[in-house]
mmCIF file of C-alpha atoms and ligand atoms in Angstrom:
data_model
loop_
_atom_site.group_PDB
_atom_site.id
_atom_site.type_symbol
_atom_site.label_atom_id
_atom_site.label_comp_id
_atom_site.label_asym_id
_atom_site.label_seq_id
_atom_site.Cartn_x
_atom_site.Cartn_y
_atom_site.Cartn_z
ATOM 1 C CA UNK T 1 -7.692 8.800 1.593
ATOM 2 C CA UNK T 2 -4.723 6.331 1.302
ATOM 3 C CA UNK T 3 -2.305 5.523 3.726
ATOM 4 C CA UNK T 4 1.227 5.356 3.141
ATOM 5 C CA UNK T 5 4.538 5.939 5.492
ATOM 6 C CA UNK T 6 7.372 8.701 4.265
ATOM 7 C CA UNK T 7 10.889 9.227 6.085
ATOM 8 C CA UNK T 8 10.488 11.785 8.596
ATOM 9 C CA UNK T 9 13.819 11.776 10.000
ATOM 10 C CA UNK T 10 17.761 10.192 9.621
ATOM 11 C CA UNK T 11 20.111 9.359 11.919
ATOM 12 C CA UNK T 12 23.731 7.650 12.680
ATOM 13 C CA UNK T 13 25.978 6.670 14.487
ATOM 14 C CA UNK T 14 29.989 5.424 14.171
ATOM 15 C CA UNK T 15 31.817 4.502 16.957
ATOM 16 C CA UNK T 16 35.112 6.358 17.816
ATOM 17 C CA UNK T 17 37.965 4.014 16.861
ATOM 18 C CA UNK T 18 39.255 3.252 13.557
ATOM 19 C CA UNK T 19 40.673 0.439 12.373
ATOM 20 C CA UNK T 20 42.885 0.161 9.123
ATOM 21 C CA UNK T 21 43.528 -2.616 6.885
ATOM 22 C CA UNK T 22 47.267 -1.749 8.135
ATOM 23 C CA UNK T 23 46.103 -2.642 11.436
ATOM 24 C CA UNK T 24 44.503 -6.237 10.453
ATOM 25 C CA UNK T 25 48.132 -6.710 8.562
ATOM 26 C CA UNK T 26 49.211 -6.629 11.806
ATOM 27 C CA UNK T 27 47.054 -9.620 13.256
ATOM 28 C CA UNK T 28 46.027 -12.148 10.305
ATOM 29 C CA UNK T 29 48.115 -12.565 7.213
ATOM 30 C CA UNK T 30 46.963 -9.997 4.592
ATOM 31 C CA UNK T 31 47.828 -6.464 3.064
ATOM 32 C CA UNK T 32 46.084 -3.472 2.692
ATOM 33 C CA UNK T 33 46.461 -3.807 -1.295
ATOM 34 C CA UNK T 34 44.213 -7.145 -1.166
ATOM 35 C CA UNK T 35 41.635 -5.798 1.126
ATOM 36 C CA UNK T 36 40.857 -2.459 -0.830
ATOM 37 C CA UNK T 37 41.358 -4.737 -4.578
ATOM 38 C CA UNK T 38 38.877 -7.674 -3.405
ATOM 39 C CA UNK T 39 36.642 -5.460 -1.266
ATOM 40 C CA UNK T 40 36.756 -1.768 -1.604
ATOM 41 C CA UNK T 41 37.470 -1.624 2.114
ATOM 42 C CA UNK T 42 40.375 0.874 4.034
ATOM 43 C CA UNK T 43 38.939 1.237 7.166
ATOM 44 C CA UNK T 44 36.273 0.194 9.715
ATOM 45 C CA UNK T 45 34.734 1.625 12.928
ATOM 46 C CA UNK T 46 35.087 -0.460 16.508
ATOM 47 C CA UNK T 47 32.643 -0.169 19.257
ATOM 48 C CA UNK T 48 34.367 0.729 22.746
ATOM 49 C CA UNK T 49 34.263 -2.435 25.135
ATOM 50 C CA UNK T 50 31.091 -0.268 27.215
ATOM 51 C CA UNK T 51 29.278 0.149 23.732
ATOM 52 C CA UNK T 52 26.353 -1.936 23.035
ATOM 53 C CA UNK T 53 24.050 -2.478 20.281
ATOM 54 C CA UNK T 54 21.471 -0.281 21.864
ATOM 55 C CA UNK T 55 24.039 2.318 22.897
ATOM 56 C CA UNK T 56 24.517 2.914 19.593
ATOM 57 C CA UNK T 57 21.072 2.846 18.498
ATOM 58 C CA UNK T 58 20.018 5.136 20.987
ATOM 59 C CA UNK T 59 22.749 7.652 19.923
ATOM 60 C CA UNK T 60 21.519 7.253 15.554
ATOM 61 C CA UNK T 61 18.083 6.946 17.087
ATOM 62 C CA UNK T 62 17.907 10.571 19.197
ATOM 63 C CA UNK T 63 19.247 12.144 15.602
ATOM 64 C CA UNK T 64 16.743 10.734 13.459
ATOM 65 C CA UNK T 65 13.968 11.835 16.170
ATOM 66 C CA UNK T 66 15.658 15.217 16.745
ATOM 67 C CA UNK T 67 15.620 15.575 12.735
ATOM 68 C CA UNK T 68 12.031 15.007 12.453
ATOM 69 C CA UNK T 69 10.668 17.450 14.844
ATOM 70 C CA UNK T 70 9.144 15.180 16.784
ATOM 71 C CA UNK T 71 9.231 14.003 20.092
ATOM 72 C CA UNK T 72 10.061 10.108 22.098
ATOM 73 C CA UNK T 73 7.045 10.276 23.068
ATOM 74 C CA UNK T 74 5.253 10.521 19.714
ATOM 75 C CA UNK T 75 6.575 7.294 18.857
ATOM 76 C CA UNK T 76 4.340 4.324 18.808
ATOM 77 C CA UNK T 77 6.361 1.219 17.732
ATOM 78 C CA UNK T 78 10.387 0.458 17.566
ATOM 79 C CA UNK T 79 11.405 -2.351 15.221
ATOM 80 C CA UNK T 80 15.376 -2.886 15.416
ATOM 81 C CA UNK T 81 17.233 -5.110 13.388
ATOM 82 C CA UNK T 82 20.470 -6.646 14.712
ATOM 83 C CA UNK T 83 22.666 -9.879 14.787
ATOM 84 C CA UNK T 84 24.310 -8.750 17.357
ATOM 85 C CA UNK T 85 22.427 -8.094 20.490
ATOM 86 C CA UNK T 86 22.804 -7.130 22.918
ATOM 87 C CA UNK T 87 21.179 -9.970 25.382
ATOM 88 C CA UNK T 88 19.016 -12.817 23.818
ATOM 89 C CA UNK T 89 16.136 -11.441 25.425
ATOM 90 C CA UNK T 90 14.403 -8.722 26.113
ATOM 91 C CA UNK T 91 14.791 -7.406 22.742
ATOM 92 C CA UNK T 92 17.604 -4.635 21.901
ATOM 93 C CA UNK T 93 14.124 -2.448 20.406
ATOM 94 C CA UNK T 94 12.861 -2.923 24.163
ATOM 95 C CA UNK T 95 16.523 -2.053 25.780
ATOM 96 C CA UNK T 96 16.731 0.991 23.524
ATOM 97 C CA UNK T 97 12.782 1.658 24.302
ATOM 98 C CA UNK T 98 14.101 2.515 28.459
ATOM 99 C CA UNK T 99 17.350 4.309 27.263
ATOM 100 C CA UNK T 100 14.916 6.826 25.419
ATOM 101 C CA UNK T 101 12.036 6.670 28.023
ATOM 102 C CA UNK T 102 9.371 6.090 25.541
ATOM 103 C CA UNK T 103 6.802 4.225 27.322
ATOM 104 C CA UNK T 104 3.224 2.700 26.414
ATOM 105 C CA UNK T 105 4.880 1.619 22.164
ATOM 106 C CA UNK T 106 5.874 -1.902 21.489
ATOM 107 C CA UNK T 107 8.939 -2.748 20.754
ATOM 108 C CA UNK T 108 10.500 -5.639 19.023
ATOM 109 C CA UNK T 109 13.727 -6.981 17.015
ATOM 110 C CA UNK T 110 14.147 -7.826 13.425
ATOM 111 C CA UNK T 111 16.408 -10.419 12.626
ATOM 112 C CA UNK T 112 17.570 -11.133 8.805
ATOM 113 C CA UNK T 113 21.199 -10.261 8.930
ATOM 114 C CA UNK T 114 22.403 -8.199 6.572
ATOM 115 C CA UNK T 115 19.061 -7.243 4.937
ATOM 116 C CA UNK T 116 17.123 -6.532 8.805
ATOM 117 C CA UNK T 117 17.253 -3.102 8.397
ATOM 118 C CA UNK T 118 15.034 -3.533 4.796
ATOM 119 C CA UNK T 119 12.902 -6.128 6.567
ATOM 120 C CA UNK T 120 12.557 -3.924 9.473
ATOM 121 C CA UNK T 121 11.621 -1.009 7.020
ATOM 122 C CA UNK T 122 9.061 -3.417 5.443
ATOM 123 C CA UNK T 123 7.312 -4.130 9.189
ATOM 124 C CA UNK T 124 7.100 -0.678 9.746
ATOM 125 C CA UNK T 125 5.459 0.309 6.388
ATOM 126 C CA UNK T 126 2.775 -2.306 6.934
ATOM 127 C CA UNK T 127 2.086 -1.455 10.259
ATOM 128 C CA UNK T 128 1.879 2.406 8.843
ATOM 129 C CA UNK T 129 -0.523 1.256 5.970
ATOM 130 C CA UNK T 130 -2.998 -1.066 7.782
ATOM 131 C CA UNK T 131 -3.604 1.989 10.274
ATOM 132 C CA UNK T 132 -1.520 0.224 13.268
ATOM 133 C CA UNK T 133 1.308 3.147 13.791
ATOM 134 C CA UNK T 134 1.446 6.368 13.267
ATOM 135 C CA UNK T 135 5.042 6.662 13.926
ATOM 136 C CA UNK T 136 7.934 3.987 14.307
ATOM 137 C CA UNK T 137 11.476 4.297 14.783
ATOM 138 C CA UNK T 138 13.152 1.771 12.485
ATOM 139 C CA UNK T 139 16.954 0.989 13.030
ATOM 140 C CA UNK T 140 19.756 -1.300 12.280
ATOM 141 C CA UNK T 141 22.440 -1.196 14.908
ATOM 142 C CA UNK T 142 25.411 -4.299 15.257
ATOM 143 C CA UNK T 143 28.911 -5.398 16.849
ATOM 144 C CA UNK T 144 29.915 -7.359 14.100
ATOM 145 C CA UNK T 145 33.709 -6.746 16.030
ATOM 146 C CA UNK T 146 32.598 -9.170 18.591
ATOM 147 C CA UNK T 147 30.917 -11.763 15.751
ATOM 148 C CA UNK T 148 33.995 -12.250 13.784
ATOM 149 C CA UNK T 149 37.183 -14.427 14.648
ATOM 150 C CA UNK T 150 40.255 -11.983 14.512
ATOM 151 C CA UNK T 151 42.710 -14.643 13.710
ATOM 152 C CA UNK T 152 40.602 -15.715 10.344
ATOM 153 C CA UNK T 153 41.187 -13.354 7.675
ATOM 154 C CA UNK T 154 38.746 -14.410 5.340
ATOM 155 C CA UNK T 155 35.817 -12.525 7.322
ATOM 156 C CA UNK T 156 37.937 -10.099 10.081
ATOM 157 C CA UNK T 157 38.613 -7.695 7.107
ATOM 158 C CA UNK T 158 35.024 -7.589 5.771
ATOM 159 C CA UNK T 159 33.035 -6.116 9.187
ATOM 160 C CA UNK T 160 32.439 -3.181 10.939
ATOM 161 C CA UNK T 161 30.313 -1.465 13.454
ATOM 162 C CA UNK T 162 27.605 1.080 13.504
ATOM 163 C CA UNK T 163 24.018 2.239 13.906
ATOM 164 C CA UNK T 164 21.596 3.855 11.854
ATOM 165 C CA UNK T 165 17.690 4.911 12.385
ATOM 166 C CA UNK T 166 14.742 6.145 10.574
ATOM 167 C CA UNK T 167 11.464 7.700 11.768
ATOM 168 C CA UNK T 168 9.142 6.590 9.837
ATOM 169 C CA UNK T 169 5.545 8.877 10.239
ATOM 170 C CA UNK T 170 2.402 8.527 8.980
ATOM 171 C CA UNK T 171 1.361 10.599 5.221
ATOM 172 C CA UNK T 172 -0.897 10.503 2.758
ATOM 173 C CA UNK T 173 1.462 10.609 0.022
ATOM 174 C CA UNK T 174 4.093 7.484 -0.229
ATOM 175 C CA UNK T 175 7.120 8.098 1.144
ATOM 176 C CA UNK T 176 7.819 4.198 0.764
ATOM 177 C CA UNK T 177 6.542 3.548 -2.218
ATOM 178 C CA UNK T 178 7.225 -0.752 -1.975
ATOM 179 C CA UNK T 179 9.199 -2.996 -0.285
ATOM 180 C CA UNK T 180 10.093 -6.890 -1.200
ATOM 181 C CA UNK T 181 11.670 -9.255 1.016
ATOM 182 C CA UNK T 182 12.496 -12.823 0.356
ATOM 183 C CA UNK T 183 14.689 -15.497 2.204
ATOM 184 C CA UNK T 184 15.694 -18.831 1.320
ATOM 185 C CA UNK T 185 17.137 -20.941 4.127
ATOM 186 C CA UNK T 186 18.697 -23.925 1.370
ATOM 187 C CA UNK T 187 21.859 -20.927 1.652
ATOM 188 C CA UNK T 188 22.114 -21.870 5.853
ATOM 189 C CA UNK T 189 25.817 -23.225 5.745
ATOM 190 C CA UNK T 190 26.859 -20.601 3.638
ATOM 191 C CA UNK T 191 26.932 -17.624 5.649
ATOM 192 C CA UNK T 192 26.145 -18.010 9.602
ATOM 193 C CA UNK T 193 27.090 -17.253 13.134
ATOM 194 C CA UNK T 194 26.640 -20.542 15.008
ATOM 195 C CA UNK T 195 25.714 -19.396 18.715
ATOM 196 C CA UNK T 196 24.321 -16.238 19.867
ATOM 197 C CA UNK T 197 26.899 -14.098 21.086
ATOM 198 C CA UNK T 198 25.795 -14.372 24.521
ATOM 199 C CA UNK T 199 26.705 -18.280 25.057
ATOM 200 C CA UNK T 200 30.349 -18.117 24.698
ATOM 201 C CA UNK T 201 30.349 -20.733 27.598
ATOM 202 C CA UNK T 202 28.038 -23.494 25.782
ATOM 203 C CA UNK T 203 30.109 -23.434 22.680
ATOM 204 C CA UNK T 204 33.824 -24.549 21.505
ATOM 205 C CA UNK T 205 36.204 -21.809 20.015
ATOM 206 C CA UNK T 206 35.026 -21.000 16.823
ATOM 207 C CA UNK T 207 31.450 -21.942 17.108
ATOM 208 C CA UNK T 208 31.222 -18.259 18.300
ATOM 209 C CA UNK T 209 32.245 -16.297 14.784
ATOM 210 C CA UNK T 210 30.630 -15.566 11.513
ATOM 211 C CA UNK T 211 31.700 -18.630 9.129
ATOM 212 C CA UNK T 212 31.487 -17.362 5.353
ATOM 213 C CA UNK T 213 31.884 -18.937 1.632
ATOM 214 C CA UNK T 214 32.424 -15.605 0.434
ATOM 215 C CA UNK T 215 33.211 -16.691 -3.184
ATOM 216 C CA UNK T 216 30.039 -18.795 -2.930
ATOM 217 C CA UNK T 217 27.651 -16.021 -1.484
ATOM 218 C CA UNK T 218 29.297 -13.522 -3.592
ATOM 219 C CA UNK T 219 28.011 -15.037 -6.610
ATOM 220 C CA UNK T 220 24.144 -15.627 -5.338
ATOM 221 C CA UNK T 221 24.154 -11.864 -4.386
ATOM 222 C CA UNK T 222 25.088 -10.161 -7.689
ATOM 223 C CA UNK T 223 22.632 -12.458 -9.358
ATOM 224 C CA UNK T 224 19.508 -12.083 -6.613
ATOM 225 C CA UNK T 225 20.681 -8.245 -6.676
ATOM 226 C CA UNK T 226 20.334 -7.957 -10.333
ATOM 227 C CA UNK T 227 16.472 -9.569 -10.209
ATOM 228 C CA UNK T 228 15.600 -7.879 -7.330
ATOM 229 C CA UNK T 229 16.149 -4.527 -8.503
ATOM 230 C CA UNK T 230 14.218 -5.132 -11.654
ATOM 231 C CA UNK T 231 11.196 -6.316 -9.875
ATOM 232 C CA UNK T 232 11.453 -3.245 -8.016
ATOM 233 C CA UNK T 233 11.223 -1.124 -10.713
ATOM 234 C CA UNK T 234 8.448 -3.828 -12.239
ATOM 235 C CA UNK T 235 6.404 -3.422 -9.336
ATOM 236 C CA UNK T 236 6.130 0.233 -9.490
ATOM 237 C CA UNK T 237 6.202 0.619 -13.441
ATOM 238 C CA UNK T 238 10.014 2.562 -13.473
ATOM 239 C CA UNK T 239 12.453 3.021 -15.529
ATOM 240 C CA UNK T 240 16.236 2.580 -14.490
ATOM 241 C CA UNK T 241 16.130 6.635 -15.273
ATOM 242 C CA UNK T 242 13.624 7.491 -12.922
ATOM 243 C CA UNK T 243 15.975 5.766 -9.767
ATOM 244 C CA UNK T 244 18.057 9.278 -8.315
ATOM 245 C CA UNK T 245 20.089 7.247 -6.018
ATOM 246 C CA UNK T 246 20.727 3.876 -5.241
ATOM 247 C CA UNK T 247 21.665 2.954 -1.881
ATOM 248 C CA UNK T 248 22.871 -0.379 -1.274
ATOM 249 C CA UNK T 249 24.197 -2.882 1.645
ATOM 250 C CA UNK T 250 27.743 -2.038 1.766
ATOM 251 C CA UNK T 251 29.256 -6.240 1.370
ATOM 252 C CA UNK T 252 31.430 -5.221 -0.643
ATOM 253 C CA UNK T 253 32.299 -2.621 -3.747
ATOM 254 C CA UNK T 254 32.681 -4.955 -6.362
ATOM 255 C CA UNK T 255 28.704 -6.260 -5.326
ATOM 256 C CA UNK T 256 27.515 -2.630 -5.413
ATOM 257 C CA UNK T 257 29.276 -1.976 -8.818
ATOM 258 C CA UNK T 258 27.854 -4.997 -10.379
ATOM 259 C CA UNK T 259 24.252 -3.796 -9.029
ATOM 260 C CA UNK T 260 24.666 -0.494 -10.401
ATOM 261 C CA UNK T 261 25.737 -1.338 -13.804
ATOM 262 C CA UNK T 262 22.969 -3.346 -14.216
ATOM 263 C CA UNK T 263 20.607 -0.401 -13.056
ATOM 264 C CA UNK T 264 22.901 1.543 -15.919
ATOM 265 C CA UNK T 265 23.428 4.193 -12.745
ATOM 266 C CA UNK T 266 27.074 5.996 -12.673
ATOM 267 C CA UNK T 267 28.701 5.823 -9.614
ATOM 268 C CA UNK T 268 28.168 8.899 -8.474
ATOM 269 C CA UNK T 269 24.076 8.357 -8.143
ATOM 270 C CA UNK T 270 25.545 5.649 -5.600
ATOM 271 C CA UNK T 271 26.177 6.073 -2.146
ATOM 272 C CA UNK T 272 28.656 4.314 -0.945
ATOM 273 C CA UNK T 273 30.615 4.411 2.413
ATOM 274 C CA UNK T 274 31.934 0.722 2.325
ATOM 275 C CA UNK T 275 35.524 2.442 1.876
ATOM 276 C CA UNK T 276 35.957 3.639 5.697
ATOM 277 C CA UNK T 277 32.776 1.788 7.007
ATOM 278 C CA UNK T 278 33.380 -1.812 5.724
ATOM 279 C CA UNK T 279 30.063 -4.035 6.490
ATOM 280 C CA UNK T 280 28.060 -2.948 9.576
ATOM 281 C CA UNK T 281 25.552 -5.644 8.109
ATOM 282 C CA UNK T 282 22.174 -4.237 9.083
ATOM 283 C CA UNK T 283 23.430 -0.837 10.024
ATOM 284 C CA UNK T 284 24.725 -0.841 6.473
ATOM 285 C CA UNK T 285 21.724 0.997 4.611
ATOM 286 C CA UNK T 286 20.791 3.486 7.025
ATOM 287 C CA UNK T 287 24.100 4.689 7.691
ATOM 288 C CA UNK T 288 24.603 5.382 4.382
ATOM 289 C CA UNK T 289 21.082 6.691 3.864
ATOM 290 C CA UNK T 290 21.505 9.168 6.627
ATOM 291 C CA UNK T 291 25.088 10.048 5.327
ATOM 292 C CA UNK T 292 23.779 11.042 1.557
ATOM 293 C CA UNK T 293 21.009 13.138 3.262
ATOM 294 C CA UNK T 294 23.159 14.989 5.844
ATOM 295 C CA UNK T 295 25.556 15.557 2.697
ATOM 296 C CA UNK T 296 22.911 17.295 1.058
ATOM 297 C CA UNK T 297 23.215 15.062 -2.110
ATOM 298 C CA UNK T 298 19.667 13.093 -1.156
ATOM 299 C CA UNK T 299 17.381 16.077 -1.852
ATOM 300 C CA UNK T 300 13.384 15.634 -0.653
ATOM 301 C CA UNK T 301 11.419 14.452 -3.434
ATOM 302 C CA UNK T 302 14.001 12.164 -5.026
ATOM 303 C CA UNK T 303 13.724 8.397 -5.530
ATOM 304 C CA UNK T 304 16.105 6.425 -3.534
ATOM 305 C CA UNK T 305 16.078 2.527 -4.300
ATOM 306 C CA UNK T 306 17.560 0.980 -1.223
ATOM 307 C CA UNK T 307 18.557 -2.856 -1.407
ATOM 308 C CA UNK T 308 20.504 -5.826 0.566
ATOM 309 C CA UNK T 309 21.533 -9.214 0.950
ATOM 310 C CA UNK T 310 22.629 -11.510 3.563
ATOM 311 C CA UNK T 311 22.451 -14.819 5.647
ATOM 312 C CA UNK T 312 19.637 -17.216 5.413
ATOM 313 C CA UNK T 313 19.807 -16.149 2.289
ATOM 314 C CA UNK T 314 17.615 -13.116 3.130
ATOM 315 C CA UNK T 315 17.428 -10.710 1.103
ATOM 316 C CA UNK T 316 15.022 -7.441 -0.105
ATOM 317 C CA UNK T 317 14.720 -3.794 -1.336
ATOM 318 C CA UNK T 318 12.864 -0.627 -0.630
ATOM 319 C CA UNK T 319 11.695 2.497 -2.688
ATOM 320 C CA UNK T 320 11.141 5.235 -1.129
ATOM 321 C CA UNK T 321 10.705 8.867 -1.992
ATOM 322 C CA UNK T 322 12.420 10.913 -0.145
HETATM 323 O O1 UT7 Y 1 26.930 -8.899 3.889
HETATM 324 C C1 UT7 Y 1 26.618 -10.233 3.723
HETATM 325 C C2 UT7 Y 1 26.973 -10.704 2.400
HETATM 326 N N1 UT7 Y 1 28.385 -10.915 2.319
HETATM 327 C C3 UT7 Y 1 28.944 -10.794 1.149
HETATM 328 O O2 UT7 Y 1 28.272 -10.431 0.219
HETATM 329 C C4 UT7 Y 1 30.403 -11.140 1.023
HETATM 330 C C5 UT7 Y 1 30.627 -11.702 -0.332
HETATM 331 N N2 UT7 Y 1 31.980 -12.179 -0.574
HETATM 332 C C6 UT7 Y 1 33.044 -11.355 -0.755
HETATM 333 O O3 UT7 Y 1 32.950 -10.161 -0.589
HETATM 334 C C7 UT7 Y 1 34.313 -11.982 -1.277
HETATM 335 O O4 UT7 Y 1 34.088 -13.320 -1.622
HETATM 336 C C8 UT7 Y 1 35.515 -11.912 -0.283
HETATM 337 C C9 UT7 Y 1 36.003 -10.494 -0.182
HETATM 338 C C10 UT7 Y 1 35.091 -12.424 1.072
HETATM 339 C C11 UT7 Y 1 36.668 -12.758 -0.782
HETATM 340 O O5 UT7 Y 1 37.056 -12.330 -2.081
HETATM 341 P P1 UT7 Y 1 37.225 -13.375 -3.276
HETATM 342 O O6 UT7 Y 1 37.679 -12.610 -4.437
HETATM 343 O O7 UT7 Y 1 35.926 -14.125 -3.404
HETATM 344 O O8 UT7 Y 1 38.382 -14.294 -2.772
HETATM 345 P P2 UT7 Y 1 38.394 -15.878 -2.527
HETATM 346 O O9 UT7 Y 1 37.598 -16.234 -1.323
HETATM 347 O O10 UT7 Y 1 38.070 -16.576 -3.812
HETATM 348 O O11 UT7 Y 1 39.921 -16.116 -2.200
HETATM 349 C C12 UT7 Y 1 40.957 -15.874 -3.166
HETATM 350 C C13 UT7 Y 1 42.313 -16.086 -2.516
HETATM 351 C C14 UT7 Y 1 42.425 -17.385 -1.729
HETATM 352 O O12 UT7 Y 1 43.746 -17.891 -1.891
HETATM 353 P P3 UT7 Y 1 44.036 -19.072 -2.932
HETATM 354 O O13 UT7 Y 1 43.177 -20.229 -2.503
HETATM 355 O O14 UT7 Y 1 43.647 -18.529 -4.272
HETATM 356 O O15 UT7 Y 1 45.505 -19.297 -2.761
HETATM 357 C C15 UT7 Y 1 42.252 -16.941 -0.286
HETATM 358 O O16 UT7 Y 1 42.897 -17.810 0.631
HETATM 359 O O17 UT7 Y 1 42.575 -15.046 -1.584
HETATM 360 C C16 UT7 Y 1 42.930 -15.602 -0.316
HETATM 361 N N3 UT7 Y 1 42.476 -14.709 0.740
HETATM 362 C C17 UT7 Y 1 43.201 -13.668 1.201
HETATM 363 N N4 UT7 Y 1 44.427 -13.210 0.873
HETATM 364 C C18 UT7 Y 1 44.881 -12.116 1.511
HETATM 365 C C19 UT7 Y 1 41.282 -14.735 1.395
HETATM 366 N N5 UT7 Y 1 41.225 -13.716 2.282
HETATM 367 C C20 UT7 Y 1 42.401 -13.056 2.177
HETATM 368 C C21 UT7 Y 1 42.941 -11.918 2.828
HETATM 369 N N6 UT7 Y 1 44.181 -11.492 2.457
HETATM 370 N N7 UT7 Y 1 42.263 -11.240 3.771
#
């Protein structure tokens, strides 16, 4: 009998305060107008100064658990994907391990920026397949608030924060039907956070924020989008017609629109939250994910084509049926 993982339960989780692109008019030079033209972007969520990374995991990671049916304890492996920790080491996965008292599972972190949550969904599926897990909790949870310079309003109007979780169980019908990941590190310089956040002291101002080409990365990510998705589809001998939804890393609208029409999918077979979410990087595609299906528009049985791209250049895409 073969082995394959399916999505046994969503979760998420957006932190109280909102913050408007009327707001950030307020502290950089820039307008609403701009922000929403360029990006798609009105609003973004801001963790409280006692929220954490693993806070908010725990909170997206309890829903997705409650929503399966199962149990903490029935969980044998966390993989978490973050950039923004919340200590170097141990791990976020093994911080949010104790806050759900889950003992005897290992637990480790993803990192691939933007895409970790589809690399962490990758780990998970192989560790599934080869008979290694049963059941893992996979989530993306960041603070991009505390990543980005405030004053620099090239990148302060792109990020947001979040946290979103999947159990992912054992079945013997896919579930995830593929995943590809890829990375190039040639793209280093052009997206990158120099320190990690916890070494404010070792660094000068402004070795601490995200540092962006946008215009540059923009480009490479509606190209590697456009391939990626068709080796997707290659892979698992698809038609565009036979994707339901697509559910994309939420960079930016004008990204997610150029994926789409290349896929030939209207907008409304796309979820998209990037308008009052704005880029919770890794937290990006499950948010979203667990949005559509607590909506009711991601129906069981459907075939959801998940993708993303960040920095390293990492980058990667998952179908799954629902
Ligand atoms: O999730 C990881 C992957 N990240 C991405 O995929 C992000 C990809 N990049 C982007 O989304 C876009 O490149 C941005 C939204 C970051 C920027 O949009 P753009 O259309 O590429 O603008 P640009 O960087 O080419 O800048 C155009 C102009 C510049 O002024 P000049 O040189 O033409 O006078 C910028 O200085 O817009 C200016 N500008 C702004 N103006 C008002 C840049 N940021 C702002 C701002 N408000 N916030």
């Amino acid at each position: 009998m073969s082995r394959y993982s399916r999505i046994a339960g969503t979760g998420g989780y957006l932190p109280e305060t909102v913050r408007t692109n009327y707001d950030i008019a307020k502290m950089v030079d820039t307008t609403n107008e701009w922000i929403l033209e360029r990006t798609g972007i009105f609003s973004r969520h801001i963790a409280a100064a006692h929220e954490t990374a693993s806070s908010m995991a725990e909170i997206a990671s309890l829903q997705a658990i409650a929503e399966s049916g199962r149990n903490a304890e029935d969980i044998d492996l966390i993989v978490l994907a973050t950039s923004s920790p919340d200590r170097v080491f141990p791990s976020t996965a093994c911080l949010l391990q104790q806050r759900l008292n889950i003992r005897n599972c290992a637990s480790f972190d993803v990192q691939a920026a933007c895409s970790g949550f589809i690399f962490a969904l990758s780990v998970a599926d192989q560790y599934i397949r080869a008979g290694n897990a049963k059941r893992v909790l996979v989530v993306g949870s960041e603070i991009n608030s505390r990543l980005v310079d405030w004053t620099d309003r090239t990148t302060c109007i792109l990020f947001g924060d979040g946290a979103g979780a999947v159990l992912l169980e054992v079945s013997d019908e896919p579930g995830v039907m593929s995943t590809h990941i890829s990375s190039d590190g040639r793209y280093r310089d052009l997206l990158y956070l120099p320190s990690a956040p916890r070494e404010k002291s070792c660094c000068g101002v402004g070795e601490r924020y995200i540092k962006m080409q946008g215009n540059d990365v923009f480009k490479i990510a509606v190209n590697t989008l456009g391939k990626i998705v068709d080796e997707t589809l290659a892979a698992n001998h698809l038609e565009k017609s036979d994707i339901d939804w697509l559910v994309p890393h939420q960079a930016n609208i004008r990204i997610i629109t150029a994926t789409a029409k290349k896929l030939k999918m209207p907008m409304d077979r796309v979820v998209c939250t990037i308008e009052t979410q704005g880029n919770t990087s890794s937290a990006s595609v499950p948010l979203a994910f667990n949005q559509a299906v607590r909506d009711g528009r991601i129906q069981r049985g459907q075939t959801v084509l998940m993708e993303a791209f960040g920095g390293g250049f990492a980058w990667g895409s998952a179908l799954v049926r629902y």
